[in-house]
Amino acid sequence: MQKLVIQATEIATQHLKQLAHLIGATQIDAVRPGQLGHQAFKLSPADPAKLAEVATFCDEAAYDYALLPANATLADIGLVVMDMDSTLITIECIDEIADMQGIKPQVAAITARSMRGELDFRQSLTERVALLAGLPVTALDAVYTERLKLMQGAETMLRVLHGVGVRSLLISGGFTFFTERLQTRLNLSHTIANELEVIDGKLTGRVLGDIVDAQRKADELVRMRDELGLRADQVIAMGDGANDLLMLAAAGYGIACHAKPVVQAQARFAINHTGLDAALAYFD
């Protein structure tokens, strides 16, 4: 048996009734009232054959929706794997670093094309980092302290997941300067990212070691999953760009978070209108 979870800032009672009728549900229950930064409801049982009609309704109403196993609970989850830029945080760090050089439009355009899957990620990152050569490393501090903000619901989601023993991995095509600080701030279990080369207090325009790309993200998810003795359906993965697709596919709950169209089209789940804490409502 399956359930349909509907989420938004506000959900009209009449809409819930219409959705229940569409999906064939006989019961409507509030999910985690007071624990989330938005409204969430569970409709059960849910007929998977009706999901296309539900999707059309929810897209028009600006509701997030997910069809899930009726018995899915947080006790089943052992690992959450997250992208950083535009997923765990609201910004693309490299674009904001570039702004310190006065070249944000040029770098942001390359970033956008890469995240849409139009450019090879490794090549695009190399080109973008090269444009940062000569920038004082203090600019990274300024980006972290002045511009970096957590995505809505991120702290709530992680607090609840960590509270029930879920391990966390932040893996990013961005930079260790930011992931390491977020690890301390959010008590993350593990972080992996690219390291910017710094000489005499300035960026050289080069990345040290192998670049963290789409395949590396998926491989690290599988490695940590296997180390923990988990099944794929005990893993949540969250990302927004094309270089997250392999990672999302490797998780039982691959969630496109405010993602690019190519990711929305391929991910099994999506969060578009609520915060990251929406993932908690899947498990109730």
PDB file of C-alpha atoms in Angstrom:
ATOM      1  CA  MET A   1       0.000   0.000   0.000  1.00  0.00           C
ATOM      2  CA  GLN A   2       1.148   3.542  -0.735  1.00  0.00           C
ATOM      3  CA  LYS A   3       0.502   7.036   0.568  1.00  0.00           C
ATOM      4  CA  LEU A   4       0.526  10.474  -1.042  1.00  0.00           C
ATOM      5  CA  VAL A   5       2.235  13.291   0.870  1.00  0.00           C
ATOM      6  CA  ILE A   6       1.193  16.852  -0.021  1.00  0.00           C
ATOM      7  CA  GLN A   7       3.185  19.864   1.226  1.00  0.00           C
ATOM      8  CA  ALA A   8       3.063  23.647   0.892  1.00  0.00           C
ATOM      9  CA  THR A   9       3.077  26.796   2.991  1.00  0.00           C
ATOM     10  CA  GLU A  10      -0.714  26.617   3.054  1.00  0.00           C
ATOM     11  CA  ILE A  11      -2.986  23.901   1.678  1.00  0.00           C
ATOM     12  CA  ALA A  12      -6.686  24.515   1.151  1.00  0.00           C
ATOM     13  CA  THR A  13      -9.014  21.972   2.740  1.00  0.00           C
ATOM     14  CA  GLN A  14     -11.011  21.770  -0.472  1.00  0.00           C
ATOM     15  CA  HIS A  15      -7.853  20.954  -2.396  1.00  0.00           C
ATOM     16  CA  LEU A  16      -7.053  18.118  -0.009  1.00  0.00           C
ATOM     17  CA  LYS A  17     -10.505  16.677  -0.602  1.00  0.00           C
ATOM     18  CA  GLN A  18     -10.058  16.952  -4.363  1.00  0.00           C
ATOM     19  CA  LEU A  19      -6.656  15.279  -4.193  1.00  0.00           C
ATOM     20  CA  ALA A  20      -8.023  12.484  -2.014  1.00  0.00           C
ATOM     21  CA  HIS A  21     -10.725  11.876  -4.596  1.00  0.00           C
ATOM     22  CA  LEU A  22      -8.178  11.890  -7.436  1.00  0.00           C
ATOM     23  CA  ILE A  23      -5.823   9.416  -5.759  1.00  0.00           C
ATOM     24  CA  GLY A  24      -8.549   7.220  -4.282  1.00  0.00           C
ATOM     25  CA  ALA A  25      -7.665   8.004  -0.652  1.00  0.00           C
ATOM     26  CA  THR A  26     -10.137   7.501   2.187  1.00  0.00           C
ATOM     27  CA  GLN A  27      -8.070   9.087   4.950  1.00  0.00           C
ATOM     28  CA  ILE A  28      -6.343  12.467   5.340  1.00  0.00           C
ATOM     29  CA  ASP A  29      -3.893  12.998   8.206  1.00  0.00           C
ATOM     30  CA  ALA A  30      -1.682  15.943   9.153  1.00  0.00           C
ATOM     31  CA  VAL A  31       2.020  15.038   9.118  1.00  0.00           C
ATOM     32  CA  ARG A  32       4.340  16.316  11.851  1.00  0.00           C
ATOM     33  CA  PRO A  33       2.166  19.324  12.783  1.00  0.00           C
ATOM     34  CA  GLY A  34       4.227  22.019  14.452  1.00  0.00           C
ATOM     35  CA  GLN A  35       7.519  20.328  13.568  1.00  0.00           C
ATOM     36  CA  LEU A  36       7.817  21.628  10.012  1.00  0.00           C
ATOM     37  CA  GLY A  37       7.998  25.139   8.630  1.00  0.00           C
ATOM     38  CA  HIS A  38       4.972  24.465   6.415  1.00  0.00           C
ATOM     39  CA  GLN A  39       1.853  22.293   6.154  1.00  0.00           C
ATOM     40  CA  ALA A  40       2.030  18.607   5.253  1.00  0.00           C
ATOM     41  CA  PHE A  41      -0.705  15.994   4.859  1.00  0.00           C
ATOM     42  CA  LYS A  42      -0.753  12.253   4.203  1.00  0.00           C
ATOM     43  CA  LEU A  43      -3.491  10.819   1.967  1.00  0.00           C
ATOM     44  CA  SER A  44      -3.980   7.060   2.077  1.00  0.00           C
ATOM     45  CA  PRO A  45      -4.335   4.635   0.508  1.00  0.00           C
ATOM     46  CA  ALA A  46      -3.029   6.076  -2.776  1.00  0.00           C
ATOM     47  CA  ASP A  47      -3.476   4.617  -6.256  1.00  0.00           C
ATOM     48  CA  PRO A  48      -0.210   4.989  -8.253  1.00  0.00           C
ATOM     49  CA  ALA A  49      -2.157   4.908 -11.516  1.00  0.00           C
ATOM     50  CA  LYS A  50      -3.612   8.321 -10.671  1.00  0.00           C
ATOM     51  CA  LEU A  51      -0.290  10.071  -9.998  1.00  0.00           C
ATOM     52  CA  ALA A  52      -0.197  11.940 -13.323  1.00  0.00           C
ATOM     53  CA  GLU A  53      -3.505  13.655 -12.508  1.00  0.00           C
ATOM     54  CA  VAL A  54      -2.242  14.500  -9.030  1.00  0.00           C
ATOM     55  CA  ALA A  55       0.971  15.925 -10.495  1.00  0.00           C
ATOM     56  CA  THR A  56      -0.962  18.258 -12.787  1.00  0.00           C
ATOM     57  CA  PHE A  57      -3.155  19.446  -9.914  1.00  0.00           C
ATOM     58  CA  CYS A  58      -0.189  20.030  -7.586  1.00  0.00           C
ATOM     59  CA  ASP A  59       1.887  21.830 -10.200  1.00  0.00           C
ATOM     60  CA  GLU A  60      -0.961  24.275 -10.774  1.00  0.00           C
ATOM     61  CA  ALA A  61      -1.537  24.758  -7.038  1.00  0.00           C
ATOM     62  CA  ALA A  62       2.203  25.070  -6.221  1.00  0.00           C
ATOM     63  CA  TYR A  63       2.154  22.035  -3.907  1.00  0.00           C
ATOM     64  CA  ASP A  64       4.951  19.536  -3.413  1.00  0.00           C
ATOM     65  CA  TYR A  65       3.842  15.901  -3.651  1.00  0.00           C
ATOM     66  CA  ALA A  66       5.372  12.463  -3.238  1.00  0.00           C
ATOM     67  CA  LEU A  67       4.031   8.941  -3.623  1.00  0.00           C
ATOM     68  CA  LEU A  68       5.643   6.732  -0.990  1.00  0.00           C
ATOM     69  CA  PRO A  69       5.383   3.347   0.717  1.00  0.00           C
ATOM     70  CA  ALA A  70       2.682   3.645   3.360  1.00  0.00           C
ATOM     71  CA  ASN A  71       4.952   2.163   6.024  1.00  0.00           C
ATOM     72  CA  ALA A  72       8.017   4.372   5.367  1.00  0.00           C
ATOM     73  CA  THR A  73       9.432   5.626   8.680  1.00  0.00           C
ATOM     74  CA  LEU A  74      12.577   7.431   9.798  1.00  0.00           C
ATOM     75  CA  ALA A  75      13.634   4.277  11.629  1.00  0.00           C
ATOM     76  CA  ASP A  76      14.368   2.803   8.184  1.00  0.00           C
ATOM     77  CA  ILE A  77      16.751   5.606   7.168  1.00  0.00           C
ATOM     78  CA  GLY A  78      20.455   5.397   7.949  1.00  0.00           C
ATOM     79  CA  LEU A  79      22.143   7.947   5.668  1.00  0.00           C
ATOM     80  CA  VAL A  80      21.418  11.335   4.100  1.00  0.00           C
ATOM     81  CA  VAL A  81      23.721  12.565   1.315  1.00  0.00           C
ATOM     82  CA  MET A  82      23.543  16.205   0.213  1.00  0.00           C
ATOM     83  CA  ASP A  83      24.938  18.489  -2.433  1.00  0.00           C
ATOM     84  CA  MET A  84      25.999  21.874  -1.048  1.00  0.00           C
ATOM     85  CA  ASP A  85      25.543  24.770  -3.488  1.00  0.00           C
ATOM     86  CA  SER A  86      21.879  25.642  -4.113  1.00  0.00           C
ATOM     87  CA  THR A  87      20.853  22.588  -2.067  1.00  0.00           C
ATOM     88  CA  LEU A  88      22.065  22.713   1.525  1.00  0.00           C
ATOM     89  CA  ILE A  89      22.816  26.416   1.061  1.00  0.00           C
ATOM     90  CA  THR A  90      21.069  29.029  -1.063  1.00  0.00           C
ATOM     91  CA  ILE A  91      24.059  30.279  -3.065  1.00  0.00           C
ATOM     92  CA  GLU A  92      26.571  28.987  -5.595  1.00  0.00           C
ATOM     93  CA  CYS A  93      29.807  29.714  -3.731  1.00  0.00           C
ATOM     94  CA  ILE A  94      31.973  30.004  -6.837  1.00  0.00           C
ATOM     95  CA  ASP A  95      29.645  32.635  -8.296  1.00  0.00           C
ATOM     96  CA  GLU A  96      29.863  34.695  -5.113  1.00  0.00           C
ATOM     97  CA  ILE A  97      33.663  34.328  -5.006  1.00  0.00           C
ATOM     98  CA  ALA A  98      33.745  35.518  -8.615  1.00  0.00           C
ATOM     99  CA  ASP A  99      31.743  38.562  -7.588  1.00  0.00           C
ATOM    100  CA  MET A 100      34.721  39.595  -5.485  1.00  0.00           C
ATOM    101  CA  GLN A 101      36.705  39.684  -8.742  1.00  0.00           C
ATOM    102  CA  GLY A 102      33.996  41.590 -10.561  1.00  0.00           C
ATOM    103  CA  ILE A 103      33.379  38.661 -12.913  1.00  0.00           C
ATOM    104  CA  LYS A 104      30.241  37.094 -11.438  1.00  0.00           C
ATOM    105  CA  PRO A 105      28.148  37.293 -14.653  1.00  0.00           C
ATOM    106  CA  GLN A 106      30.751  35.402 -16.670  1.00  0.00           C
ATOM    107  CA  VAL A 107      31.270  32.690 -14.052  1.00  0.00           C
ATOM    108  CA  ALA A 108      27.578  32.411 -13.175  1.00  0.00           C
ATOM    109  CA  ALA A 109      26.730  31.817 -16.834  1.00  0.00           C
ATOM    110  CA  ILE A 110      29.184  28.892 -16.963  1.00  0.00           C
ATOM    111  CA  THR A 111      27.820  27.551 -13.656  1.00  0.00           C
ATOM    112  CA  ALA A 112      24.244  27.652 -14.935  1.00  0.00           C
ATOM    113  CA  ARG A 113      25.138  25.810 -18.142  1.00  0.00           C
ATOM    114  CA  SER A 114      27.021  23.162 -16.194  1.00  0.00           C
ATOM    115  CA  MET A 115      24.177  22.606 -13.732  1.00  0.00           C
ATOM    116  CA  ARG A 116      21.748  22.235 -16.640  1.00  0.00           C
ATOM    117  CA  GLY A 117      23.977  19.517 -18.058  1.00  0.00           C
ATOM    118  CA  GLU A 118      25.080  21.531 -21.086  1.00  0.00           C
ATOM    119  CA  LEU A 119      28.797  21.511 -20.172  1.00  0.00           C
ATOM    120  CA  ASP A 120      31.154  18.880 -18.781  1.00  0.00           C
ATOM    121  CA  PHE A 121      31.355  19.615 -15.059  1.00  0.00           C
ATOM    122  CA  ARG A 122      35.082  18.942 -14.651  1.00  0.00           C
ATOM    123  CA  GLN A 123      35.999  21.184 -17.576  1.00  0.00           C
ATOM    124  CA  SER A 124      33.638  23.949 -16.519  1.00  0.00           C
ATOM    125  CA  LEU A 125      34.940  23.941 -12.943  1.00  0.00           C
ATOM    126  CA  THR A 126      38.543  24.121 -14.148  1.00  0.00           C
ATOM    127  CA  GLU A 127      37.686  27.086 -16.380  1.00  0.00           C
ATOM    128  CA  ARG A 128      35.787  28.904 -13.640  1.00  0.00           C
ATOM    129  CA  VAL A 129      38.450  28.398 -10.975  1.00  0.00           C
ATOM    130  CA  ALA A 130      41.123  29.661 -13.386  1.00  0.00           C
ATOM    131  CA  LEU A 131      39.290  32.973 -13.531  1.00  0.00           C
ATOM    132  CA  LEU A 132      39.744  33.367  -9.766  1.00  0.00           C
ATOM    133  CA  ALA A 133      43.555  33.439  -9.902  1.00  0.00           C
ATOM    134  CA  GLY A 134      45.045  36.176  -7.738  1.00  0.00           C
ATOM    135  CA  LEU A 135      42.024  36.591  -5.475  1.00  0.00           C
ATOM    136  CA  PRO A 136      42.968  36.917  -1.758  1.00  0.00           C
ATOM    137  CA  VAL A 137      41.799  33.935   0.304  1.00  0.00           C
ATOM    138  CA  THR A 138      40.095  36.453   2.615  1.00  0.00           C
ATOM    139  CA  ALA A 139      37.436  36.734  -0.078  1.00  0.00           C
ATOM    140  CA  LEU A 140      36.315  33.209   0.837  1.00  0.00           C
ATOM    141  CA  ASP A 141      35.814  34.334   4.429  1.00  0.00           C
ATOM    142  CA  ALA A 142      33.676  37.211   3.211  1.00  0.00           C
ATOM    143  CA  VAL A 143      31.496  34.883   1.128  1.00  0.00           C
ATOM    144  CA  TYR A 144      31.000  32.529   4.078  1.00  0.00           C
ATOM    145  CA  THR A 145      30.209  35.200   6.655  1.00  0.00           C
ATOM    146  CA  GLU A 146      28.292  37.681   4.499  1.00  0.00           C
ATOM    147  CA  ARG A 147      26.538  35.693   1.784  1.00  0.00           C
ATOM    148  CA  LEU A 148      26.205  32.023   2.668  1.00  0.00           C
ATOM    149  CA  LYS A 149      22.766  31.129   4.008  1.00  0.00           C
ATOM    150  CA  LEU A 150      21.333  27.714   4.776  1.00  0.00           C
ATOM    151  CA  MET A 151      18.430  26.526   2.667  1.00  0.00           C
ATOM    152  CA  GLN A 152      15.083  26.833   4.424  1.00  0.00           C
ATOM    153  CA  GLY A 153      14.409  23.806   6.618  1.00  0.00           C
ATOM    154  CA  ALA A 154      18.004  22.525   6.482  1.00  0.00           C
ATOM    155  CA  GLU A 155      18.711  22.834  10.200  1.00  0.00           C
ATOM    156  CA  THR A 156      15.386  21.247  11.154  1.00  0.00           C
ATOM    157  CA  MET A 157      15.912  18.333   8.798  1.00  0.00           C
ATOM    158  CA  LEU A 158      19.420  17.617  10.025  1.00  0.00           C
ATOM    159  CA  ARG A 159      18.524  18.025  13.693  1.00  0.00           C
ATOM    160  CA  VAL A 160      15.734  15.454  13.381  1.00  0.00           C
ATOM    161  CA  LEU A 161      17.750  13.018  11.254  1.00  0.00           C
ATOM    162  CA  HIS A 162      20.807  13.211  13.495  1.00  0.00           C
ATOM    163  CA  GLY A 163      18.524  12.806  16.501  1.00  0.00           C
ATOM    164  CA  VAL A 164      17.451   9.357  15.317  1.00  0.00           C
ATOM    165  CA  GLY A 165      20.975   8.268  14.441  1.00  0.00           C
ATOM    166  CA  VAL A 166      21.050   9.008  10.704  1.00  0.00           C
ATOM    167  CA  ARG A 167      24.558   9.661   9.369  1.00  0.00           C
ATOM    168  CA  SER A 168      25.175  12.593   7.024  1.00  0.00           C
ATOM    169  CA  LEU A 169      27.468  13.160   4.058  1.00  0.00           C
ATOM    170  CA  LEU A 170      27.900  16.545   2.398  1.00  0.00           C
ATOM    171  CA  ILE A 171      29.564  16.006  -0.981  1.00  0.00           C
ATOM    172  CA  SER A 172      30.126  18.944  -3.259  1.00  0.00           C
ATOM    173  CA  GLY A 173      31.667  20.010  -6.524  1.00  0.00           C
ATOM    174  CA  GLY A 174      32.375  23.181  -4.550  1.00  0.00           C
ATOM    175  CA  PHE A 175      35.139  23.764  -2.083  1.00  0.00           C
ATOM    176  CA  THR A 176      36.449  22.370   1.204  1.00  0.00           C
ATOM    177  CA  PHE A 177      36.727  25.895   2.626  1.00  0.00           C
ATOM    178  CA  PHE A 178      32.932  25.925   2.898  1.00  0.00           C
ATOM    179  CA  THR A 179      32.118  22.253   3.487  1.00  0.00           C
ATOM    180  CA  GLU A 180      34.477  22.042   6.472  1.00  0.00           C
ATOM    181  CA  ARG A 181      32.876  25.054   8.131  1.00  0.00           C
ATOM    182  CA  LEU A 182      29.413  23.651   7.496  1.00  0.00           C
ATOM    183  CA  GLN A 183      30.489  20.320   8.969  1.00  0.00           C
ATOM    184  CA  THR A 184      31.344  22.030  12.253  1.00  0.00           C
ATOM    185  CA  ARG A 185      28.257  24.223  12.189  1.00  0.00           C
ATOM    186  CA  LEU A 186      25.791  21.415  11.443  1.00  0.00           C
ATOM    187  CA  ASN A 187      27.550  18.452  13.084  1.00  0.00           C
ATOM    188  CA  LEU A 188      27.789  16.614   9.754  1.00  0.00           C
ATOM    189  CA  SER A 189      29.271  13.125   9.846  1.00  0.00           C
ATOM    190  CA  HIS A 190      31.478  13.526   6.760  1.00  0.00           C
ATOM    191  CA  THR A 191      32.233  16.037   4.000  1.00  0.00           C
ATOM    192  CA  ILE A 192      33.970  15.766   0.620  1.00  0.00           C
ATOM    193  CA  ALA A 193      34.725  18.635  -1.784  1.00  0.00           C
ATOM    194  CA  ASN A 194      37.394  20.201  -4.006  1.00  0.00           C
ATOM    195  CA  GLU A 195      40.385  21.961  -2.484  1.00  0.00           C
ATOM    196  CA  LEU A 196      41.442  25.314  -3.924  1.00  0.00           C
ATOM    197  CA  GLU A 197      45.200  25.837  -4.181  1.00  0.00           C
ATOM    198  CA  VAL A 198      46.373  28.840  -2.172  1.00  0.00           C
ATOM    199  CA  ILE A 199      49.900  30.294  -2.319  1.00  0.00           C
ATOM    200  CA  ASP A 200      50.993  33.359  -0.347  1.00  0.00           C
ATOM    201  CA  GLY A 201      47.399  34.022   0.705  1.00  0.00           C
ATOM    202  CA  LYS A 202      46.009  34.095  -2.830  1.00  0.00           C
ATOM    203  CA  LEU A 203      44.122  31.645  -5.032  1.00  0.00           C
ATOM    204  CA  THR A 204      46.266  30.256  -7.838  1.00  0.00           C
ATOM    205  CA  GLY A 205      43.335  29.417 -10.079  1.00  0.00           C
ATOM    206  CA  ARG A 206      43.903  25.686  -9.673  1.00  0.00           C
ATOM    207  CA  VAL A 207      42.199  22.810  -7.841  1.00  0.00           C
ATOM    208  CA  LEU A 208      44.309  20.323  -5.892  1.00  0.00           C
ATOM    209  CA  GLY A 209      43.739  16.624  -6.583  1.00  0.00           C
ATOM    210  CA  ASP A 210      40.895  14.988  -8.469  1.00  0.00           C
ATOM    211  CA  ILE A 211      37.760  17.034  -9.065  1.00  0.00           C
ATOM    212  CA  VAL A 212      34.595  15.851  -7.336  1.00  0.00           C
ATOM    213  CA  ASP A 213      32.264  15.146 -10.259  1.00  0.00           C
ATOM    214  CA  ALA A 214      28.981  13.292 -10.766  1.00  0.00           C
ATOM    215  CA  GLN A 215      30.521   9.814 -10.698  1.00  0.00           C
ATOM    216  CA  ARG A 216      32.529  10.588  -7.553  1.00  0.00           C
ATOM    217  CA  LYS A 217      29.354  11.723  -5.801  1.00  0.00           C
ATOM    218  CA  ALA A 218      27.562   8.486  -6.632  1.00  0.00           C
ATOM    219  CA  ASP A 219      30.601   6.368  -5.741  1.00  0.00           C
ATOM    220  CA  GLU A 220      31.000   8.016  -2.332  1.00  0.00           C
ATOM    221  CA  LEU A 221      27.311   7.518  -1.565  1.00  0.00           C
ATOM    222  CA  VAL A 222      27.594   3.809  -2.359  1.00  0.00           C
ATOM    223  CA  ARG A 223      30.837   3.492  -0.400  1.00  0.00           C
ATOM    224  CA  MET A 224      29.387   5.079   2.744  1.00  0.00           C
ATOM    225  CA  ARG A 225      26.120   3.158   2.341  1.00  0.00           C
ATOM    226  CA  ASP A 226      28.007  -0.125   2.157  1.00  0.00           C
ATOM    227  CA  GLU A 227      30.239   0.786   5.106  1.00  0.00           C
ATOM    228  CA  LEU A 228      27.110   1.371   7.176  1.00  0.00           C
ATOM    229  CA  GLY A 229      25.540  -1.879   5.967  1.00  0.00           C
ATOM    230  CA  LEU A 230      22.531  -0.121   4.464  1.00  0.00           C
ATOM    231  CA  ARG A 231      20.261  -0.865   1.510  1.00  0.00           C
ATOM    232  CA  ALA A 232      19.591   1.736  -1.177  1.00  0.00           C
ATOM    233  CA  ASP A 233      16.079   2.270   0.219  1.00  0.00           C
ATOM    234  CA  GLN A 234      17.627   3.388   3.515  1.00  0.00           C
ATOM    235  CA  VAL A 235      19.376   6.347   1.877  1.00  0.00           C
ATOM    236  CA  ILE A 236      18.157   9.878   1.148  1.00  0.00           C
ATOM    237  CA  ALA A 237      20.063  11.946  -1.441  1.00  0.00           C
ATOM    238  CA  MET A 238      19.400  15.610  -2.227  1.00  0.00           C
ATOM    239  CA  GLY A 239      20.706  17.737  -5.096  1.00  0.00           C
ATOM    240  CA  ASP A 240      19.802  20.338  -7.699  1.00  0.00           C
ATOM    241  CA  GLY A 241      22.170  20.047 -10.657  1.00  0.00           C
ATOM    242  CA  ALA A 242      22.945  17.642 -13.489  1.00  0.00           C
ATOM    243  CA  ASN A 243      26.082  16.498 -11.649  1.00  0.00           C
ATOM    244  CA  ASP A 244      23.809  15.189  -8.863  1.00  0.00           C
ATOM    245  CA  LEU A 245      21.778  12.839 -11.065  1.00  0.00           C
ATOM    246  CA  LEU A 246      23.921   9.726 -10.584  1.00  0.00           C
ATOM    247  CA  MET A 247      23.915  10.305  -6.831  1.00  0.00           C
ATOM    248  CA  LEU A 248      20.143  10.719  -6.728  1.00  0.00           C
ATOM    249  CA  ALA A 249      19.672   7.555  -8.773  1.00  0.00           C
ATOM    250  CA  ALA A 250      21.811   5.571  -6.313  1.00  0.00           C
ATOM    251  CA  ALA A 251      19.530   6.421  -3.374  1.00  0.00           C
ATOM    252  CA  GLY A 252      16.138   4.972  -2.586  1.00  0.00           C
ATOM    253  CA  TYR A 253      14.915   8.501  -1.932  1.00  0.00           C
ATOM    254  CA  GLY A 254      16.597  10.721  -4.525  1.00  0.00           C
ATOM    255  CA  ILE A 255      15.146  14.209  -4.111  1.00  0.00           C
ATOM    256  CA  ALA A 256      15.522  17.072  -6.597  1.00  0.00           C
ATOM    257  CA  CYS A 257      15.668  20.193  -4.438  1.00  0.00           C
ATOM    258  CA  HIS A 258      14.649  23.429  -6.187  1.00  0.00           C
ATOM    259  CA  ALA A 259      16.411  21.770  -9.093  1.00  0.00           C
ATOM    260  CA  LYS A 260      17.191  22.392 -12.737  1.00  0.00           C
ATOM    261  CA  PRO A 261      14.661  21.011 -15.287  1.00  0.00           C
ATOM    262  CA  VAL A 262      16.911  18.103 -16.311  1.00  0.00           C
ATOM    263  CA  VAL A 263      17.040  16.982 -12.683  1.00  0.00           C
ATOM    264  CA  GLN A 264      13.314  17.476 -12.108  1.00  0.00           C
ATOM    265  CA  ALA A 265      12.626  15.295 -15.130  1.00  0.00           C
ATOM    266  CA  GLN A 266      14.710  12.359 -13.860  1.00  0.00           C
ATOM    267  CA  ALA A 267      14.500  12.425 -10.067  1.00  0.00           C
ATOM    268  CA  ARG A 268      11.862  10.301  -8.370  1.00  0.00           C
ATOM    269  CA  PHE A 269      10.991  12.994  -5.814  1.00  0.00           C
ATOM    270  CA  ALA A 270      11.094  16.790  -5.824  1.00  0.00           C
ATOM    271  CA  ILE A 271      10.925  19.681  -3.386  1.00  0.00           C
ATOM    272  CA  ASN A 272      10.036  22.951  -5.103  1.00  0.00           C
ATOM    273  CA  HIS A 273       7.736  24.946  -2.827  1.00  0.00           C
ATOM    274  CA  THR A 274       8.903  24.020   0.681  1.00  0.00           C
ATOM    275  CA  GLY A 275      12.161  23.685   2.610  1.00  0.00           C
ATOM    276  CA  LEU A 276      14.477  20.714   3.032  1.00  0.00           C
ATOM    277  CA  ASP A 277      12.505  19.670   6.094  1.00  0.00           C
ATOM    278  CA  ALA A 278       9.862  18.477   3.599  1.00  0.00           C
ATOM    279  CA  ALA A 279      11.910  15.280   3.382  1.00  0.00           C
ATOM    280  CA  LEU A 280      10.908  14.490   6.980  1.00  0.00           C
ATOM    281  CA  ALA A 281       7.234  14.325   6.023  1.00  0.00           C
ATOM    282  CA  TYR A 282       7.973  11.365   3.759  1.00  0.00           C
ATOM    283  CA  PHE A 283       8.543   9.255   6.845  1.00  0.00           C
ATOM    284  CA  ASP A 284       5.587   9.277   9.228  1.00  0.00           C
TER     285      ASP A 284
END
